[in-house]
Structures are given as structure tokens and as C-alpha cells.
């Protein structure tokens, strides 16, 4: 039986990848990586809620594994513009962090929800394949790095997966708001704007 690890944050892309792997009948190990970002505490709460809903549908979904790296601190510069959010070494950090766990589970692959929309230095297929090569060489075990949504627009992802993935339950926000015990999107940050635009483009109500 095939096993795969999915980097899972509870956002649109990682949730679609999670459901994609589960629909293939694979045993899926979701991993949430904590790097010290200010939004992670609330993001993880929402990811756990989404996991619980998904577990009721898929018996082969394993518990969320949390890896705490504390890689990023306040002095690290996270660059947020009107168009993008750049976190240096993000994909490299995530993939190398989860590789050992994936190998311990004898998983065949690690999947990441990257779309490749922005020209970040660690966000292209050549870079990701090089990471795959280095992991395989360093561990002497084959571990594929898969990016099943690569090259798609976010609105296209929402449109394609919305009929069978609870995308309205996804969460991605730089400045989450806690109101009456509920974690909400701020509605102003770049992540919120990207999510809203994607749903609007796909003509799917939020």
C-alpha cells in the first residue's frame, strides 16, 4: 500500500493535495511544520478542525504530525508586498524538515502545495528536484518530492477541487483574528486577498 507525506497547513493548496492523495487510496501522513511564525498558533487550530472533518471521510488519513523547528524569529525578515509574501528558504526548510519523518514511515513521496506562481528562488521545479536528489543521496533512500498543483492558478485550483473538497473550511492568514472564541481571517493581508480573489475567479462563494 502506497504511503505519502503531505505538508499540510490547512490552506487551499495543501488541503487539495491532501484530498488528492487520499482519493488515490494512499495512506497519508499530514505534517504541520512550526517555524516560529506569528500566525501558526491560530493556523494550526484551523488545520486541526479541517483534519477532523476529513478523518470522518477517509480512514487512511493519519494523525497530524507537528514538527517544531523555530527556524524563524522576529529578526528574520518576512517580506509582504501587495503581490506576494516571501519567506526566505521556505520550501527548502519544509522539505528537509519532513524528509526524515517520511523515510521513517517508509513513505514514497513528500507532497507540497506549491503552485509556482511567484519567481521565488526556491519555488521552481529544477530547485525542488535538486532537493529531492540531495535527500535521496544523503539518506540512500528514494523519496520523491511531488508538487501536483504546480503551474496552476489559485482560482483554477479552487474551481477544480471545490466540488469535493471543503475549501470553505481552509484557512490562510498572516494576521488571524480571534473573535468570540473563533479564529477568523483578517481580510486585509496578502494571503486573505489571494484567497478571496481565487474564490471570486472560480465563482465559488466564501
mmCIF file with all atom_site columns, N, CA and C in Angstrom, residues 32-38 40 67-78 87-98 122:
data_model
loop_
_atom_site.group_PDB
_atom_site.id
_atom_site.type_symbol
_atom_site.label_atom_id
_atom_site.label_alt_id
_atom_site.label_comp_id
_atom_site.label_asym_id
_atom_site.label_entity_id
_atom_site.label_seq_id
_atom_site.pdbx_PDB_ins_code
_atom_site.Cartn_x
_atom_site.Cartn_y
_atom_site.Cartn_z
_atom_site.occupancy
_atom_site.B_iso_or_equiv
_atom_site.pdbx_formal_charge
_atom_site.auth_seq_id
_atom_site.auth_comp_id
_atom_site.auth_asym_id
_atom_site.auth_atom_id
_atom_site.pdbx_PDB_model_num
ATOM 1  N N  . UNK A 1 32  ? 2.444  19.234 9.894  1.00 0.00 ? 32  UNK A N  1
ATOM 2  C CA . UNK A 1 32  ? 2.403  20.680 10.081 1.00 0.00 ? 32  UNK A CA 1
ATOM 3  C C  . UNK A 1 32  ? 3.744  21.097 10.683 1.00 0.00 ? 32  UNK A C  1
ATOM 4  N N  . UNK A 1 33  ? 4.445  21.979 9.980  1.00 0.00 ? 33  UNK A N  1
ATOM 5  C CA . UNK A 1 33  ? 5.759  22.417 10.440 1.00 0.00 ? 33  UNK A CA 1
ATOM 6  C C  . UNK A 1 33  ? 5.651  23.792 11.085 1.00 0.00 ? 33  UNK A C  1
ATOM 7  N N  . UNK A 1 34  ? 6.033  23.867 12.355 1.00 0.00 ? 34  UNK A N  1
ATOM 8  C CA . UNK A 1 34  ? 6.052  25.145 13.065 1.00 0.00 ? 34  UNK A CA 1
ATOM 9  C C  . UNK A 1 34  ? 7.459  25.731 13.011 1.00 0.00 ? 34  UNK A C  1
ATOM 10 N N  . UNK A 1 35  ? 7.552  26.923 12.420 1.00 0.00 ? 35  UNK A N  1
ATOM 11 C CA . UNK A 1 35  ? 8.856  27.569 12.272 1.00 0.00 ? 35  UNK A CA 1
ATOM 12 C C  . UNK A 1 35  ? 8.992  28.827 13.122 1.00 0.00 ? 35  UNK A C  1
ATOM 13 N N  . UNK A 1 36  ? 7.977  29.124 13.917 1.00 0.00 ? 36  UNK A N  1
ATOM 14 C CA . UNK A 1 36  ? 8.038  30.316 14.751 1.00 0.00 ? 36  UNK A CA 1
ATOM 15 C C  . UNK A 1 36  ? 7.316  31.514 14.177 1.00 0.00 ? 36  UNK A C  1
ATOM 16 N N  . UNK A 1 37  ? 6.528  31.309 13.102 1.00 0.00 ? 37  UNK A N  1
ATOM 17 C CA . UNK A 1 37  ? 5.776  32.410 12.512 1.00 0.00 ? 37  UNK A CA 1
ATOM 18 C C  . UNK A 1 37  ? 4.633  32.828 13.444 1.00 0.00 ? 37  UNK A C  1
ATOM 19 N N  . UNK A 1 38  ? 4.307  34.111 13.483 1.00 0.00 ? 38  UNK A N  1
ATOM 20 C CA . UNK A 1 38  ? 3.300  34.598 14.428 1.00 0.00 ? 38  UNK A CA 1
ATOM 21 C C  . UNK A 1 38  ? 1.894  34.053 14.194 1.00 0.00 ? 38  UNK A C  1
ATOM 22 N N  . UNK A 1 40  ? 1.074  30.946 13.250 1.00 0.00 ? 40  UNK A N  1
ATOM 23 C CA . UNK A 1 40  ? 0.991  29.482 13.289 1.00 0.00 ? 40  UNK A CA 1
ATOM 24 C C  . UNK A 1 40  ? 0.044  28.946 14.368 1.00 0.00 ? 40  UNK A C  1
ATOM 25 N N  . UNK A 1 67  ? 5.971  19.206 13.574 1.00 0.00 ? 67  UNK A N  1
ATOM 26 C CA . UNK A 1 67  ? 7.421  19.349 13.701 1.00 0.00 ? 67  UNK A CA 1
ATOM 27 C C  . UNK A 1 67  ? 7.730  20.794 14.068 1.00 0.00 ? 67  UNK A C  1
ATOM 28 N N  . UNK A 1 68  ? 8.399  21.000 15.182 1.00 0.00 ? 68  UNK A N  1
ATOM 29 C CA . UNK A 1 68  ? 8.735  22.351 15.641 1.00 0.00 ? 68  UNK A CA 1
ATOM 30 C C  . UNK A 1 68  ? 10.203 22.638 15.363 1.00 0.00 ? 68  UNK A C  1
ATOM 31 N N  . UNK A 1 69  ? 10.446 23.615 14.514 1.00 0.00 ? 69  UNK A N  1
ATOM 32 C CA . UNK A 1 69  ? 11.817 23.937 14.130 1.00 0.00 ? 69  UNK A CA 1
ATOM 33 C C  . UNK A 1 69  ? 12.314 25.230 14.769 1.00 0.00 ? 69  UNK A C  1
ATOM 34 N N  . UNK A 1 70  ? 11.404 26.186 14.966 1.00 0.00 ? 70  UNK A N  1
ATOM 35 C CA . UNK A 1 70  ? 11.788 27.509 15.470 1.00 0.00 ? 70  UNK A CA 1
ATOM 36 C C  . UNK A 1 70  ? 12.883 28.118 14.597 1.00 0.00 ? 70  UNK A C  1
ATOM 37 N N  . UNK A 1 71  ? 12.732 27.928 13.303 1.00 0.00 ? 71  UNK A N  1
ATOM 38 C CA . UNK A 1 71  ? 13.724 28.429 12.353 1.00 0.00 ? 71  UNK A CA 1
ATOM 39 C C  . UNK A 1 71  ? 13.673 29.941 12.218 1.00 0.00 ? 71  UNK A C  1
ATOM 40 N N  . UNK A 1 72  ? 12.472 30.478 12.260 1.00 0.00 ? 72  UNK A N  1
ATOM 41 C CA . UNK A 1 72  ? 12.296 31.906 12.050 1.00 0.00 ? 72  UNK A CA 1
ATOM 42 C C  . UNK A 1 72  ? 12.000 32.617 13.369 1.00 0.00 ? 72  UNK A C  1
ATOM 43 N N  . UNK A 1 73  ? 12.640 33.762 13.534 1.00 0.00 ? 73  UNK A N  1
ATOM 44 C CA . UNK A 1 73  ? 12.448 34.564 14.726 1.00 0.00 ? 73  UNK A CA 1
ATOM 45 C C  . UNK A 1 73  ? 12.102 35.990 14.311 1.00 0.00 ? 73  UNK A C  1
ATOM 46 N N  . UNK A 1 74  ? 11.847 36.846 15.256 1.00 0.00 ? 74  UNK A N  1
ATOM 47 C CA . UNK A 1 74  ? 11.417 38.202 14.945 1.00 0.00 ? 74  UNK A CA 1
ATOM 48 C C  . UNK A 1 74  ? 12.429 38.950 14.088 1.00 0.00 ? 74  UNK A C  1
ATOM 49 N N  . UNK A 1 75  ? 13.711 38.607 14.240 1.00 0.00 ? 75  UNK A N  1
ATOM 50 C CA . UNK A 1 75  ? 14.718 39.335 13.476 1.00 0.00 ? 75  UNK A CA 1
ATOM 51 C C  . UNK A 1 75  ? 14.781 38.886 12.018 1.00 0.00 ? 75  UNK A C  1
ATOM 52 N N  . UNK A 1 76  ? 14.144 37.745 11.704 1.00 0.00 ? 76  UNK A N  1
ATOM 53 C CA . UNK A 1 76  ? 14.088 37.300 10.319 1.00 0.00 ? 76  UNK A CA 1
ATOM 54 C C  . UNK A 1 76  ? 13.056 38.136 9.570  1.00 0.00 ? 76  UNK A C  1
ATOM 55 N N  . UNK A 1 77  ? 13.419 38.538 8.387  1.00 0.00 ? 77  UNK A N  1
ATOM 56 C CA . UNK A 1 77  ? 12.558 39.436 7.631  1.00 0.00 ? 77  UNK A CA 1
ATOM 57 C C  . UNK A 1 77  ? 11.624 38.653 6.715  1.00 0.00 ? 77  UNK A C  1
ATOM 58 N N  . UNK A 1 78  ? 10.324 38.736 7.001  1.00 0.00 ? 78  UNK A N  1
ATOM 59 C CA . UNK A 1 78  ? 9.300  38.192 6.121  1.00 0.00 ? 78  UNK A CA 1
ATOM 60 C C  . UNK A 1 78  ? 8.804  39.346 5.269  1.00 0.00 ? 78  UNK A C  1
ATOM 61 N N  . UNK A 1 87  ? 9.108  34.326 2.150  1.00 0.00 ? 87  UNK A N  1
ATOM 62 C CA . UNK A 1 87  ? 9.768  33.806 3.345  1.00 0.00 ? 87  UNK A CA 1
ATOM 63 C C  . UNK A 1 87  ? 11.031 33.084 2.873  1.00 0.00 ? 87  UNK A C  1
ATOM 64 N N  . UNK A 1 88  ? 12.206 33.618 3.138  1.00 0.00 ? 88  UNK A N  1
ATOM 65 C CA . UNK A 1 88  ? 13.445 33.012 2.642  1.00 0.00 ? 88  UNK A CA 1
ATOM 66 C C  . UNK A 1 88  ? 13.596 31.541 3.040  1.00 0.00 ? 88  UNK A C  1
ATOM 67 N N  . UNK A 1 89  ? 14.020 30.716 2.077  1.00 0.00 ? 89  UNK A N  1
ATOM 68 C CA . UNK A 1 89  ? 14.314 29.289 2.277  1.00 0.00 ? 89  UNK A CA 1
ATOM 69 C C  . UNK A 1 89  ? 13.093 28.478 2.702  1.00 0.00 ? 89  UNK A C  1
ATOM 70 N N  . UNK A 1 90  ? 11.903 28.956 2.417  1.00 0.00 ? 90  UNK A N  1
ATOM 71 C CA . UNK A 1 90  ? 10.687 28.318 2.924  1.00 0.00 ? 90  UNK A CA 1
ATOM 72 C C  . UNK A 1 90  ? 10.560 26.864 2.471  1.00 0.00 ? 90  UNK A C  1
ATOM 73 N N  . UNK A 1 91  ? 10.594 26.628 1.163  1.00 0.00 ? 91  UNK A N  1
ATOM 74 C CA . UNK A 1 91  ? 10.398 25.264 0.668  1.00 0.00 ? 91  UNK A CA 1
ATOM 75 C C  . UNK A 1 91  ? 11.536 24.336 1.078  1.00 0.00 ? 91  UNK A C  1
ATOM 76 N N  . UNK A 1 92  ? 12.750 24.845 1.052  1.00 0.00 ? 92  UNK A N  1
ATOM 77 C CA . UNK A 1 92  ? 13.895 24.032 1.465  1.00 0.00 ? 92  UNK A CA 1
ATOM 78 C C  . UNK A 1 92  ? 13.759 23.628 2.930  1.00 0.00 ? 92  UNK A C  1
ATOM 79 N N  . UNK A 1 93  ? 13.377 24.579 3.766  1.00 0.00 ? 93  UNK A N  1
ATOM 80 C CA . UNK A 1 93  ? 13.205 24.311 5.194  1.00 0.00 ? 93  UNK A CA 1
ATOM 81 C C  . UNK A 1 93  ? 12.145 23.245 5.434  1.00 0.00 ? 93  UNK A C  1
ATOM 82 N N  . UNK A 1 94  ? 11.002 23.387 4.766  1.00 0.00 ? 94  UNK A N  1
ATOM 83 C CA . UNK A 1 94  ? 9.891  22.453 4.964  1.00 0.00 ? 94  UNK A CA 1
ATOM 84 C C  . UNK A 1 94  ? 10.253 21.050 4.495  1.00 0.00 ? 94  UNK A C  1
ATOM 85 N N  . UNK A 1 95  ? 10.823 20.945 3.326  1.00 0.00 ? 95  UNK A N  1
ATOM 86 C CA . UNK A 1 95  ? 11.089 19.627 2.740  1.00 0.00 ? 95  UNK A CA 1
ATOM 87 C C  . UNK A 1 95  ? 12.185 18.879 3.496  1.00 0.00 ? 95  UNK A C  1
ATOM 88 N N  . UNK A 1 96  ? 13.246 19.563 3.856  1.00 0.00 ? 96  UNK A N  1
ATOM 89 C CA . UNK A 1 96  ? 14.308 18.877 4.587  1.00 0.00 ? 96  UNK A CA 1
ATOM 90 C C  . UNK A 1 96  ? 13.863 18.515 6.001  1.00 0.00 ? 96  UNK A C  1
ATOM 91 N N  . UNK A 1 97  ? 12.974 19.342 6.575  1.00 0.00 ? 97  UNK A N  1
ATOM 92 C CA . UNK A 1 97  ? 12.474 19.052 7.922  1.00 0.00 ? 97  UNK A CA 1
ATOM 93 C C  . UNK A 1 97  ? 11.651 17.782 7.946  1.00 0.00 ? 97  UNK A C  1
ATOM 94 N N  . UNK A 1 98  ? 10.857 17.574 6.916  1.00 0.00 ? 98  UNK A N  1
ATOM 95 C CA . UNK A 1 98  ? 9.905  16.463 6.911  1.00 0.00 ? 98  UNK A CA 1
ATOM 96 C C  . UNK A 1 98  ? 10.491 15.189 6.307  1.00 0.00 ? 98  UNK A C  1
ATOM 97 N N  . UNK A 1 122 ? 13.434 29.443 -4.449 1.00 0.00 ? 122 UNK A N  1
ATOM 98 C CA . UNK A 1 122 ? 13.251 28.034 -4.067 1.00 0.00 ? 122 UNK A CA 1
ATOM 99 C C  . UNK A 1 122 ? 11.889 27.515 -4.516 1.00 0.00 ? 122 UNK A C  1
#
